[in-house]
Amino acid sequence: MAPVARIKMRKRKAMAGWPSPVVKRIIENRWLLLMILPAVIIQLAFAYVPMAGMSLAFRNISELTLPLGTKWVGFANFHFVTDPYFWETVRNTIVIAGVKLIFIFPAPIVLALLLNEIKNQYFKKFVQTVSYLPHFISWVIIVNILDRMLNINTGLVNEILSFFGKSPIHFRGEVGWFLPIVVLSQLWKEIGFSSIIYLAAITQINPELYEAAKVDGAGRLMQARHVTFPGIYPIISMLLILAIPNLINAGFDQIYLLSNPMNLHVSEILDTYILRTGLSYGNFAKAAAIGICNSIVALILVIIANKGSGKIGGSTIW
Amino acid sequence: MKIKTSSGRVFDFVNFLFMIVFAVIVLLPFWYIIVLAVNEGIDTARGGVYFWPRAFTWDNFRAVFSDLSILNYFKNSVLRVAILTPLHLLVTAMAGWAISRKKLPGRKFFVSMFMVAFFVNPGLIPFYLTLVQYGLINNFLVYVLPWLFHCWGMMVYLVACRSIPESLVESAYLDGANDLLIFFKITIPLTTATLATLGLFNAVWAWGDWFTGTFYIRSHSRWTIATYLQMVLQRGASTQVRSAAEATAAAHSAAHRITITEVSLRAATLLVTIIPIACLYPFLQRHFIHGVLIGSIKE
C-alpha cells in the first residue's frame, strides 16, 4: 500500500471514531446525566467542599482570615488531647451511647415477640400505630413535653409522686436523673418504630415450623422460644453489628436539648463540646480538630461494622 | 391451638394488659399536653390538673393564632417543608433513577462519590464555614439547599426502581421516549409508595429541625417553629406570653380576663406543632414500614 493511501485510511478511521465513544455515550445518555447533576452539585457543594475545609484543623485562624486561616500549624490545634475536659466529654459520649445500647437494643425485640402473640389483628394494629407515633415527633417537642411533665412545680410526675405522699424531685436539676431520663425518653420514642424490622422478620418464618412444634407438643411460650426467637436471631445479630457505629453517637438532638448548666458534667458529649467550642466561643480551628478525631473514629467503627455484617453473611453496607 | 391451656389464657390476658399499659404510656404525654392546652393557664398553675381539664378554654389556641411572631414561625416552617420536600424528592429520585440505569456513563464513579459523602462526616465547623462562604447564614435558602439530597433516600429509591419491569422501560425506549420522559411517565407513577415514604420522612425531619434555625439563622423573623420551641425550652418565653396574652385580650373585649400562662401557651403551641404529623403518619404507615425495611438493611 502506498504511504498516501495509508494516511488517508488513518484519517478515515479517525473520522469514524469521531465523536469518540466516550463523548458518544455522554451525548446518548445526556438526560440521565442531567438528572443526576443536581445531586452531584449538592454533594460537591455541601459535602466535598466542607471535607476540604477539614484542613482548617491544621491551620492558624483568626476572625479576619476565615474561612481557611493563614498558615499551616501542624498539630498545634490538637492540644485538646491533654485537656481533661475533652476526655470527660469522650467518657460521657461512650457512657451514654453504651447505656443506650444495653437498655434500648433488646426492648424492641421483646415488644415484637409480645405483639406477635396478640391474636386480635385490630388490637395489634392499634398498638403498633400508637407505638410509632413518638418516632415522628422531633426531640425538640418531646423535650418540651418532658420539661413540663418533670417540672418541679405542678409537673405531672411530681403531682403523681405527691399523690402518693412522696416529696417532689427536681428531675431536670439533679445530675443522677440525667441518664435515666435520657434512656427512658429514648426508649419511649423509638421502641415501637424499632420493632418494625423484627415483626417483619417474624412474618418471614415458615409456618410449618410452628405446626411441627405443635405436633411435638410445644406450648406457645415454647414456640416463641424455639421457633420465633431462632427465626429472628440472624436479624438480631445483624442489627447488633450495625449498631457498632452508634457507640460514638450519643444522639446529639436529645442530649443537647436535655442538657443544662446543672448537669453539664455528665451531659457534655463530643458533639455538644464541638458545637460550644466552635460556634459559641468562636474557636473554629480547635473545634474542627476535635471534629476530625470524631469523624475518623466514626468511620473506623462503620468499617468494622461493615466487615462484621459481611462476615455473618448478611448484605454489607456497600 | 385446639386445646387452650389455662396458662396460655393467663398469658394472653397478661399480654393484653401489658399492651394496654404500653399504649397508655406512649399516649399519656400527648394527652397531658392536650389537657394543658385546653385548660386555663392560671387554673393549671394551682396544680391538680393532669388527666382531665378543669377549667376548659380555647383561649390558649386563640393566643397562639393571634400572636404574630408565633404565626410567623409557623409560616416559615410550612414554607420550608412546602419548598424543601418536593424538591428533595425530585433531586433524590432523579439521582436514584439515573444510578439504577446500568448504561449511565460513570455510574461507578457517581456511586462511590455518594458513598464517600455518606460515610465521611466533615463535621460541624467546616460545614458551618462553608455556609458562611456561600452567604447562606441568615438566608432562608439555608433551610433548603443543603438538604436537597441524601444518600440514604437515594438508596431506598434505587431499590424501588429495581422493581420496575425492564420490559416496560425497553418498550418505552422503542416508542422513542427519552430517559427524562420515562422517569416522569413510568418511574414516578410506579414508585409513589416509596416517594410517599421518603416525602414523609423528609417533611417530618424538616418540620422538627431546630438546629438549622438556631445556629444558621440570626434574625428571629426567619425562625421556624422548632427553633422557637428550642429557644423557649432554653430561655423561657415570658415576653412572648405577655405579648400573646395582650393580643388575645385586645382581640376580645377590654374586660376579657387573661388566663394564659407560659405553660398553657407553650402546651397549645406544642399541640399545634404535633397535630399535622399525628394526622399524617397513620395513612402512610403501610408504605413507610416497607421503606424502613429497605433502609435498615442497606444502611
Coordinates of C-alpha atoms in Angstrom, one line a residue:
Chain A
M1 CA 0.0 0.0 0.0
A2 CA 1.3 3.4 -0.9
P3 CA 2.0 5.7 2.1
V4 CA -0.5 8.3 0.9
A5 CA -3.3 5.7 0.9
R6 CA -2.3 4.6 4.4
I7 CA -2.5 8.2 5.7
K8 CA -5.9 8.5 4.0
M9 CA -7.1 5.4 5.7
R10 CA -5.9 6.5 9.1
K11 CA -7.7 9.8 8.5
R12 CA -10.9 7.9 7.7
K13 CA -10.5 5.8 10.8
A14 CA -10.1 8.9 12.9
M15 CA -13.2 10.3 11.3
A16 CA -15.2 7.2 12.1
G17 CA -14.0 7.4 15.7
W18 CA -15.4 10.9 16.0
P19 CA -17.2 11.6 18.2
S20 CA -15.2 9.3 20.4
P21 CA -17.1 6.5 22.1
V22 CA -16.9 8.3 25.5
V23 CA -18.4 11.5 24.1
K24 CA -21.0 9.5 22.2
R25 CA -22.1 7.7 25.3
I26 CA -22.4 11.0 27.1
I27 CA -24.5 12.5 24.4
E28 CA -26.6 9.4 24.2
N29 CA -27.3 9.5 27.9
R30 CA -27.4 13.2 28.3
W31 CA -30.8 13.0 30.0
L32 CA -29.6 10.6 32.6
L33 CA -26.6 12.7 33.3
L34 CA -28.7 15.8 33.5
M35 CA -30.9 14.0 36.1
I36 CA -28.0 13.1 38.3
L37 CA -26.4 16.5 38.0
P38 CA -28.4 18.3 40.8
A39 CA -27.5 15.6 43.3
V40 CA -23.8 15.8 42.3
I41 CA -23.8 19.6 42.6
I42 CA -25.4 19.4 46.1
Q43 CA -22.9 16.7 47.2
L44 CA -19.9 18.7 45.9
A45 CA -21.1 22.0 47.5
F46 CA -22.2 20.7 50.9
A47 CA -20.2 17.5 51.4
Y48 CA -16.9 17.8 49.4
V49 CA -16.2 21.5 49.9
P50 CA -16.6 21.1 53.7
M51 CA -14.4 18.0 53.5
A52 CA -11.7 20.2 52.0
G53 CA -12.4 22.6 54.8
M54 CA -11.4 20.0 57.3
S55 CA -7.8 21.2 56.6
L56 CA -8.8 24.1 58.8
A57 CA -7.8 22.0 61.8
F58 CA -4.2 22.2 60.8
R59 CA -4.2 25.9 60.2
N60 CA -3.8 29.1 62.2
I61 CA -7.0 31.1 62.2
S62 CA -8.4 34.5 63.2
E63 CA -11.7 36.2 62.6
L64 CA -10.2 38.1 59.7
T65 CA -8.8 35.1 57.8
L66 CA -11.9 33.0 57.7
P67 CA -12.7 30.5 56.3
L68 CA -9.3 28.9 55.6
G69 CA -6.9 30.6 58.0
T70 CA -3.4 31.8 57.3
K71 CA -0.7 29.3 57.7
W72 CA -0.2 25.6 58.5
V73 CA 0.5 25.0 62.1
G74 CA 0.7 21.2 62.1
F75 CA -1.0 19.6 65.1
A76 CA -1.0 22.8 67.2
N77 CA -4.8 22.7 67.3
F78 CA -4.8 19.2 68.7
H79 CA -3.7 20.3 72.2
F80 CA -7.1 19.4 73.4
V81 CA -5.9 15.8 73.9
T82 CA -4.2 16.9 77.0
D83 CA -7.3 18.7 78.3
P84 CA -9.1 16.6 80.9
Y85 CA -12.4 18.3 80.0
F86 CA -12.1 16.7 76.5
W87 CA -11.7 13.3 78.0
E88 CA -14.7 13.9 80.2
T89 CA -16.8 14.5 77.0
V90 CA -15.4 11.4 75.5
R91 CA -16.3 9.4 78.6
N92 CA -19.8 10.9 78.6
T93 CA -20.3 10.1 75.0
I94 CA -19.3 6.5 75.4
V95 CA -21.3 6.1 78.7
I96 CA -24.5 7.5 77.2
A97 CA -24.1 5.5 74.0
G98 CA -23.2 2.3 75.8
V99 CA -26.0 2.5 78.3
K100 CA -28.5 3.3 75.5
L101 CA -27.3 0.2 73.6
I102 CA -27.6 -2.1 76.6
F103 CA -31.0 -1.0 77.6
I104 CA -32.6 0.0 74.4
F105 CA -31.4 -2.6 71.9
P106 CA -33.2 -5.6 73.4
A107 CA -36.5 -3.7 74.1
P108 CA -38.0 -3.7 70.6
I109 CA -37.2 -7.5 70.3
V110 CA -39.3 -8.2 73.4
L111 CA -42.1 -5.9 72.1
A112 CA -42.1 -7.6 68.7
L113 CA -42.3 -11.0 70.4
L114 CA -45.2 -9.9 72.6
L115 CA -47.0 -8.1 69.7
N116 CA -46.7 -11.3 67.7
E117 CA -48.7 -13.2 70.4
I118 CA -51.7 -10.9 70.1
K119 CA -54.5 -12.8 68.3
N120 CA -56.8 -9.9 67.6
Q121 CA -55.4 -8.2 64.5
Y122 CA -57.2 -4.9 65.0
F123 CA -55.9 -4.6 68.5
K124 CA -52.4 -5.5 67.3
K125 CA -52.6 -2.9 64.5
F126 CA -53.8 -0.3 67.0
V127 CA -50.9 -0.9 69.4
Q128 CA -48.5 -0.7 66.6
T129 CA -49.9 2.5 65.2
V130 CA -49.8 4.1 68.6
S131 CA -46.2 2.9 69.2
Y132 CA -44.9 4.5 66.0
L133 CA -46.2 8.0 66.9
P134 CA -43.3 9.2 69.1
H135 CA -40.8 8.3 66.4
F136 CA -42.3 11.0 64.2
I137 CA -42.3 13.7 66.9
S138 CA -39.0 15.6 66.9
W139 CA -36.8 15.8 70.0
V140 CA -37.4 19.5 70.5
I141 CA -41.1 18.8 71.0
I142 CA -40.5 15.8 73.2
V143 CA -38.0 17.5 75.5
N144 CA -40.5 20.4 75.8
I145 CA -43.2 17.9 76.9
L146 CA -40.7 16.2 79.3
D147 CA -39.7 19.6 80.7
R148 CA -43.4 20.1 81.6
M149 CA -44.0 16.6 82.9
L150 CA -40.9 16.6 85.1
N151 CA -41.3 20.2 86.3
I152 CA -40.9 20.5 90.0
N153 CA -43.8 22.9 90.0
T154 CA -47.1 21.1 89.1
G155 CA -45.4 18.7 86.6
L156 CA -47.4 15.5 86.0
V157 CA -44.8 13.2 87.5
N158 CA -44.3 15.2 90.6
E159 CA -48.1 15.6 91.1
I160 CA -48.3 11.8 91.0
L161 CA -45.4 11.5 93.4
S162 CA -47.1 13.9 95.8
F163 CA -50.4 12.0 95.4
F164 CA -48.5 9.0 96.9
G165 CA -47.1 11.2 99.7
K166 CA -43.6 11.5 98.2
S167 CA -41.7 14.7 98.2
P168 CA -41.2 16.3 94.7
I169 CA -38.0 15.6 92.8
H170 CA -36.1 18.2 90.8
F171 CA -35.6 15.8 87.9
R172 CA -34.0 18.3 85.5
G173 CA -31.6 19.7 88.1
E174 CA -30.3 16.5 89.7
V175 CA -27.3 15.0 87.9
G176 CA -28.3 11.5 88.9
W177 CA -31.5 11.7 87.0
F178 CA -29.9 12.8 83.7
L179 CA -29.0 9.3 82.4
P180 CA -32.3 7.6 83.4
I181 CA -34.2 10.4 81.7
V182 CA -32.1 10.1 78.5
V183 CA -32.6 6.3 78.4
L184 CA -36.3 6.2 79.2
S185 CA -37.2 9.0 76.8
Q186 CA -35.2 7.4 74.0
L187 CA -36.9 4.0 74.8
W188 CA -40.3 5.6 74.8
K189 CA -39.6 7.4 71.5
E190 CA -38.1 4.5 69.5
I191 CA -39.2 1.2 70.9
G192 CA -42.2 0.9 68.6
F193 CA -40.5 2.0 65.5
S194 CA -37.5 -0.2 66.0
S195 CA -39.8 -3.2 66.5
I196 CA -41.0 -2.9 62.8
I197 CA -38.0 -4.8 61.5
Y198 CA -38.3 -7.7 64.0
L199 CA -42.1 -8.0 63.3
A200 CA -41.3 -8.2 59.6
A201 CA -38.7 -10.9 60.3
I202 CA -41.2 -12.9 62.3
T203 CA -43.7 -12.9 59.4
Q204 CA -41.0 -14.4 57.3
I205 CA -40.8 -17.5 59.5
N206 CA -42.1 -20.6 57.8
P207 CA -45.5 -21.5 59.4
E208 CA -44.7 -25.2 59.0
L209 CA -42.1 -24.8 61.8
Y210 CA -44.9 -23.8 64.1
E211 CA -47.0 -26.8 63.0
A212 CA -44.1 -29.1 63.7
A213 CA -43.5 -27.6 67.1
K214 CA -47.2 -28.0 67.9
V215 CA -47.1 -31.7 66.9
D216 CA -44.2 -32.1 69.2
G217 CA -46.3 -30.7 72.0
A218 CA -44.8 -27.2 72.3
G219 CA -46.9 -24.6 74.0
R220 CA -46.9 -21.0 72.9
L221 CA -44.1 -19.9 75.1
M222 CA -42.0 -22.9 73.9
Q223 CA -42.9 -22.0 70.3
A224 CA -41.8 -18.4 70.9
R225 CA -38.5 -19.7 72.4
H226 CA -37.7 -22.4 70.0
V227 CA -39.2 -21.2 66.7
T228 CA -39.8 -17.4 66.7
F229 CA -36.6 -16.4 68.5
P230 CA -34.3 -18.5 66.5
G231 CA -36.1 -17.3 63.4
I232 CA -35.2 -13.7 64.1
Y233 CA -31.8 -14.4 65.5
P234 CA -29.9 -13.6 62.3
I235 CA -31.6 -10.1 62.0
I236 CA -30.8 -9.5 65.7
S237 CA -27.1 -10.2 65.3
M238 CA -27.1 -8.2 62.1
L239 CA -28.6 -5.1 63.8
L240 CA -26.3 -5.5 66.7
I241 CA -23.3 -5.3 64.5
L242 CA -24.8 -2.4 62.6
A243 CA -25.2 -0.6 66.0
I244 CA -21.5 -0.5 66.5
P245 CA -21.0 2.9 64.8
N246 CA -23.5 4.3 67.3
L247 CA -21.0 3.7 70.1
I248 CA -19.7 7.1 69.5
N249 CA -23.1 8.7 68.7
A250 CA -24.9 9.6 71.9
G251 CA -27.7 11.3 70.0
F252 CA -27.0 15.0 69.6
D253 CA -30.5 16.4 69.5
Q254 CA -31.7 14.7 72.6
I255 CA -28.6 15.3 74.7
Y256 CA -28.2 18.9 73.7
L257 CA -31.8 19.7 74.4
L258 CA -31.8 17.9 77.8
S259 CA -28.5 19.4 78.9
N260 CA -28.5 22.4 81.2
P261 CA -25.8 24.1 83.3
M262 CA -26.6 21.9 86.2
N263 CA -25.9 18.6 84.5
L264 CA -23.2 19.7 82.1
H265 CA -20.5 17.5 83.5
V266 CA -22.5 14.4 82.7
S267 CA -24.3 15.7 79.6
E268 CA -21.5 17.3 77.7
I269 CA -20.8 14.9 74.8
L270 CA -18.3 15.3 71.9
D271 CA -20.9 16.8 69.6
T272 CA -22.1 19.4 72.0
Y273 CA -18.5 20.2 73.0
I274 CA -17.6 20.8 69.4
L275 CA -20.6 23.0 69.0
R276 CA -19.8 25.1 72.1
T277 CA -16.1 25.4 71.3
G278 CA -16.7 26.3 67.7
L279 CA -20.0 28.3 67.4
S280 CA -20.3 29.7 70.9
Y281 CA -16.7 30.6 71.6
G282 CA -15.5 31.0 68.0
N283 CA -12.6 28.7 68.4
F284 CA -13.1 27.2 65.0
A285 CA -9.7 25.5 64.5
K286 CA -9.8 23.6 67.8
A287 CA -13.4 22.6 67.2
A288 CA -12.6 21.4 63.7
A289 CA -9.6 19.4 65.1
I290 CA -11.9 17.7 67.6
G291 CA -14.4 17.1 64.8
I292 CA -11.7 15.4 62.7
C293 CA -10.9 12.9 65.5
N294 CA -14.7 12.3 65.9
S295 CA -15.1 11.6 62.2
I296 CA -12.1 9.3 62.0
V297 CA -13.3 7.2 64.9
A298 CA -16.8 7.1 63.4
L299 CA -15.5 6.0 60.1
I300 CA -13.4 3.2 61.7
L301 CA -16.5 2.0 63.5
V302 CA -18.5 1.9 60.3
I303 CA -15.8 -0.1 58.6
I304 CA -15.7 -2.5 61.5
A305 CA -19.5 -2.9 61.4
N306 CA -19.4 -3.4 57.7
K307 CA -16.7 -6.1 57.9
G308 CA -18.7 -7.8 60.7
S309 CA -22.0 -7.8 58.8
G310 CA -20.3 -9.1 55.7
K311 CA -18.7 -11.9 57.8
I312 CA -22.0 -13.1 59.2
G313 CA -23.3 -13.4 55.6
G314 CA -25.7 -10.5 55.5
S315 CA -25.6 -7.8 52.9
T316 CA -22.8 -5.3 53.5
I317 CA -23.3 -1.6 53.6
W318 CA -21.6 -1.0 50.3
Chain B
M1 CA -54.4 -24.4 69.2
K2 CA -57.3 -26.7 69.8
I3 CA -56.9 -27.2 73.5
K4 CA -56.5 -23.9 75.3
T5 CA -54.3 -24.4 78.3
S6 CA -55.1 -22.2 81.3
S7 CA -51.6 -21.0 81.3
G8 CA -52.0 -19.9 77.7
R9 CA -55.1 -18.0 78.6
V10 CA -53.4 -16.3 81.6
F11 CA -50.5 -15.3 79.3
D12 CA -53.0 -13.8 76.7
F13 CA -54.6 -11.8 79.4
V14 CA -51.4 -10.5 80.9
N15 CA -50.1 -9.7 77.4
F16 CA -53.3 -7.8 76.7
L17 CA -53.0 -5.8 79.9
F18 CA -49.3 -5.1 79.2
M19 CA -50.1 -3.8 75.7
I20 CA -52.9 -1.6 77.1
V21 CA -50.5 -0.1 79.7
F22 CA -47.8 0.3 77.0
A23 CA -50.3 2.2 74.7
V24 CA -51.3 4.4 77.6
I25 CA -47.7 5.2 78.5
V26 CA -47.0 6.1 74.9
L27 CA -50.0 8.3 74.6
L28 CA -50.0 9.8 78.1
P29 CA -47.5 12.7 77.5
F30 CA -49.5 13.7 74.4
W31 CA -52.8 13.6 76.4
Y32 CA -51.2 15.6 79.2
I33 CA -50.2 18.3 76.7
I34 CA -53.8 18.3 75.3
V35 CA -55.2 18.8 78.7
L36 CA -52.8 21.6 79.5
A37 CA -53.6 23.3 76.2
V38 CA -57.4 23.4 76.8
N39 CA -57.2 24.3 80.4
E40 CA -56.9 27.9 81.7
G41 CA -53.3 28.6 82.4
I42 CA -53.9 30.3 85.7
D43 CA -56.0 27.4 86.8
T44 CA -53.3 24.9 85.8
A45 CA -50.8 26.8 87.9
R46 CA -52.9 26.0 91.0
G47 CA -52.0 22.3 90.5
G48 CA -54.1 19.2 90.3
V49 CA -54.7 19.3 86.6
Y50 CA -53.3 16.3 84.8
F51 CA -55.8 13.8 83.4
W52 CA -58.8 16.0 82.6
P53 CA -59.2 19.8 82.0
R54 CA -60.7 21.5 85.0
A55 CA -61.4 25.0 83.5
F56 CA -61.9 24.4 79.8
T57 CA -61.0 27.2 77.4
W58 CA -59.9 27.8 73.8
D59 CA -58.0 30.9 74.9
N60 CA -54.6 29.3 74.6
F61 CA -55.2 28.5 70.9
R62 CA -56.6 32.0 70.4
A63 CA -53.4 33.3 71.8
V64 CA -51.2 31.1 69.6
F65 CA -53.1 32.1 66.5
S66 CA -53.3 35.8 67.4
D67 CA -49.6 36.1 68.2
L68 CA -48.0 37.5 65.1
S69 CA -44.5 36.2 65.9
I70 CA -45.7 32.6 66.6
L71 CA -47.8 32.7 63.4
N72 CA -44.7 33.8 61.5
Y73 CA -42.7 30.9 62.9
F74 CA -45.4 28.5 61.7
K75 CA -45.5 30.2 58.4
N76 CA -41.7 29.7 58.0
S77 CA -42.0 26.1 59.0
V78 CA -44.8 25.4 56.5
L79 CA -42.9 27.4 53.8
R80 CA -39.8 25.4 54.4
V81 CA -41.5 22.0 54.2
A82 CA -43.5 23.1 51.2
I83 CA -40.4 24.1 49.3
L84 CA -37.9 21.5 50.6
T85 CA -39.8 18.3 50.5
P86 CA -40.9 18.3 46.8
L87 CA -37.5 19.5 45.6
H88 CA -35.8 17.0 47.8
L89 CA -37.9 14.2 46.4
L90 CA -37.2 15.4 42.8
V91 CA -33.4 15.6 43.3
T92 CA -33.2 12.3 45.2
A93 CA -35.5 10.4 42.9
M94 CA -33.8 11.6 39.7
A95 CA -30.4 10.6 41.1
G96 CA -31.7 7.2 42.2
W97 CA -33.3 6.5 38.8
A98 CA -30.1 7.6 37.0
I99 CA -28.0 5.4 39.2
S100 CA -30.3 2.4 38.6
R101 CA -29.7 2.6 34.9
K102 CA -26.7 0.4 34.0
K103 CA -25.9 2.4 30.9
L104 CA -25.3 5.6 32.9
P105 CA -21.8 6.8 32.0
G106 CA -19.5 6.9 35.0
R107 CA -22.0 5.0 37.2
K108 CA -19.4 3.5 39.4
F109 CA -17.8 6.9 39.9
F110 CA -21.1 8.5 41.0
V111 CA -21.9 5.7 43.3
S112 CA -18.6 5.9 45.1
M113 CA -18.9 9.7 45.2
F114 CA -22.2 9.4 47.0
M115 CA -20.9 6.7 49.3
V116 CA -17.9 8.6 50.4
A117 CA -20.0 11.6 51.2
F118 CA -22.4 9.3 53.1
F119 CA -19.7 7.9 55.4
V120 CA -17.3 10.7 55.8
N121 CA -18.7 13.4 58.1
P122 CA -16.7 16.6 57.5
G123 CA -18.0 17.9 60.9
L124 CA -20.0 20.8 62.0
I125 CA -17.3 23.5 61.8
P126 CA -16.2 23.0 58.2
F127 CA -19.9 22.8 57.2
Y128 CA -20.7 26.0 59.0
L129 CA -17.8 27.8 57.4
T130 CA -18.8 26.6 54.0
L131 CA -22.3 28.1 54.6
V132 CA -20.6 31.3 55.6
Q133 CA -18.6 31.3 52.3
Y134 CA -21.8 30.8 50.3
G135 CA -23.5 33.6 52.1
L136 CA -26.2 31.2 53.4
I137 CA -26.0 32.2 57.0
N138 CA -29.2 34.1 57.9
N139 CA -30.5 33.3 54.5
F140 CA -33.8 31.4 54.1
L141 CA -32.1 29.2 51.4
V142 CA -30.1 27.5 54.2
Y143 CA -33.4 25.7 55.0
V144 CA -33.5 24.2 51.6
L145 CA -30.2 24.0 49.6
P146 CA -28.0 21.8 51.8
W147 CA -30.8 19.3 52.4
L148 CA -31.9 18.7 48.8
F149 CA -30.2 15.3 48.5
H150 CA -29.5 12.5 50.9
C151 CA -27.7 9.2 50.0
W152 CA -29.9 7.1 52.2
G153 CA -33.1 8.3 50.4
M154 CA -31.4 7.6 47.1
M155 CA -30.6 4.0 48.1
V156 CA -34.2 3.4 49.2
Y157 CA -35.4 4.8 45.9
L158 CA -32.9 2.7 44.0
V159 CA -34.5 -0.4 45.4
A160 CA -37.9 0.8 44.3
C161 CA -36.5 1.5 40.8
R162 CA -35.2 -2.1 40.5
S163 CA -38.7 -3.4 41.0
I164 CA -39.9 -1.7 37.8
P165 CA -40.1 -4.3 35.0
E166 CA -37.3 -3.8 32.5
S167 CA -39.6 -4.7 29.6
L168 CA -41.8 -1.6 30.4
V169 CA -38.7 0.7 30.1
E170 CA -37.5 -1.1 27.0
S171 CA -40.8 -0.7 25.2
A172 CA -40.8 3.0 26.1
Y173 CA -37.4 3.4 24.5
L174 CA -38.7 1.7 21.4
D175 CA -41.5 4.1 21.3
G176 CA -38.9 6.9 21.2
A177 CA -39.2 8.1 24.8
N178 CA -36.1 9.6 26.3
D179 CA -34.9 9.0 29.8
L180 CA -36.4 12.1 31.3
L181 CA -39.8 11.3 29.8
I182 CA -39.6 7.7 31.1
F183 CA -38.8 9.0 34.5
F184 CA -41.8 11.2 34.7
K185 CA -44.3 8.9 32.9
I186 CA -43.2 5.5 34.1
T187 CA -40.9 5.6 37.1
I188 CA -42.7 8.2 39.2
P189 CA -46.2 6.6 38.8
L190 CA -44.8 3.2 39.7
T191 CA -42.9 4.3 42.8
T192 CA -45.4 6.5 44.5
A193 CA -45.4 4.4 47.7
T194 CA -41.6 4.9 48.1
L195 CA -41.9 8.6 47.2
A196 CA -44.6 9.0 49.9
T197 CA -42.4 7.3 52.5
L198 CA -39.4 9.5 51.6
G199 CA -41.5 12.5 51.5
L200 CA -43.0 11.8 54.9
F201 CA -39.5 11.3 56.5
N202 CA -38.2 14.4 54.9
A203 CA -41.2 16.5 55.9
V204 CA -41.2 15.2 59.4
W205 CA -37.5 15.9 59.7
A206 CA -37.8 19.4 58.2
W207 CA -40.8 20.2 60.5
G208 CA -38.9 19.2 63.6
D209 CA -35.4 20.6 62.6
W210 CA -34.5 23.3 65.1
F211 CA -30.7 23.2 64.6
T212 CA -30.7 25.0 61.2
G213 CA -32.7 27.9 62.5
T214 CA -30.9 28.2 65.8
F215 CA -27.3 28.2 64.5
Y216 CA -27.5 29.3 60.9
I217 CA -30.3 32.0 61.2
R218 CA -29.8 35.1 63.2
S219 CA -33.0 37.2 62.6
H220 CA -36.0 36.0 64.6
S221 CA -38.3 36.7 61.7
R222 CA -36.8 33.8 59.8
W223 CA -37.0 31.2 62.6
T224 CA -39.2 28.1 62.3
I225 CA -41.5 26.9 65.0
A226 CA -39.0 24.2 66.0
T227 CA -36.3 26.8 66.6
Y228 CA -38.8 28.9 68.6
L229 CA -39.6 25.8 70.8
Q230 CA -35.9 25.2 71.4
M231 CA -35.4 28.8 72.4
V232 CA -38.4 28.6 74.7
L233 CA -37.0 25.5 76.3
Q234 CA -33.7 27.0 77.0
R235 CA -34.5 30.6 77.8
G236 CA -38.2 30.7 78.7
A237 CA -40.6 33.0 76.9
S238 CA -42.0 35.4 79.3
T239 CA -42.2 38.3 76.9
Q240 CA -43.8 36.1 74.4
V241 CA -46.5 35.2 76.9
R242 CA -47.2 38.8 77.7
S243 CA -47.5 39.8 74.0
A244 CA -49.7 36.8 73.2
A245 CA -51.9 37.5 76.2
E246 CA -52.2 41.1 75.3
A247 CA -53.0 40.3 71.7
T248 CA -55.8 37.9 72.8
A249 CA -57.1 40.4 75.3
A250 CA -57.1 43.1 72.7
A251 CA -58.9 40.9 70.2
H252 CA -61.7 40.4 72.7
S253 CA -63.4 42.9 74.9
A254 CA -61.2 45.0 77.1
A255 CA -62.7 43.3 80.1
H256 CA -61.7 39.9 78.9
R257 CA -59.9 38.0 81.7
I258 CA -56.4 37.0 80.8
T259 CA -55.9 33.3 81.7
I260 CA -52.9 32.5 79.7
T261 CA -49.6 31.5 81.3
E262 CA -46.3 30.4 79.8
V263 CA -47.2 26.8 80.5
S264 CA -50.6 26.9 78.7
L265 CA -49.3 28.9 75.8
R266 CA -46.4 26.5 75.3
A267 CA -48.7 23.5 75.5
A268 CA -51.0 24.9 72.9
T269 CA -48.1 25.7 70.6
L270 CA -46.7 22.2 71.0
L271 CA -50.1 20.7 70.2
V272 CA -50.4 22.8 67.1
T273 CA -47.0 21.6 66.1
I274 CA -47.7 17.9 66.8
I275 CA -51.2 17.7 65.1
P276 CA -50.1 17.8 61.4
I277 CA -47.7 14.9 62.0
A278 CA -50.1 12.9 64.1
C279 CA -52.8 13.2 61.4
L280 CA -50.4 12.4 58.6
Y281 CA -48.4 9.3 59.6
P282 CA -51.1 6.7 60.1
F283 CA -52.1 7.0 56.5
L284 CA -48.6 6.4 55.3
Q285 CA -47.9 3.6 57.7
R286 CA -48.2 0.8 55.2
H287 CA -45.7 2.5 52.9
F288 CA -43.1 3.5 55.5
I289 CA -42.9 0.1 57.0
H290 CA -41.6 -1.1 53.6
G291 CA -39.3 1.8 53.4
V292 CA -37.8 1.1 56.8
L293 CA -37.1 -2.5 55.9
I294 CA -35.1 -1.4 52.9
G295 CA -33.3 1.3 54.7
S296 CA -32.3 -0.7 57.7
I297 CA -30.7 -3.4 55.6
K298 CA -29.0 -1.0 53.2
E299 CA -27.9 1.5 55.8

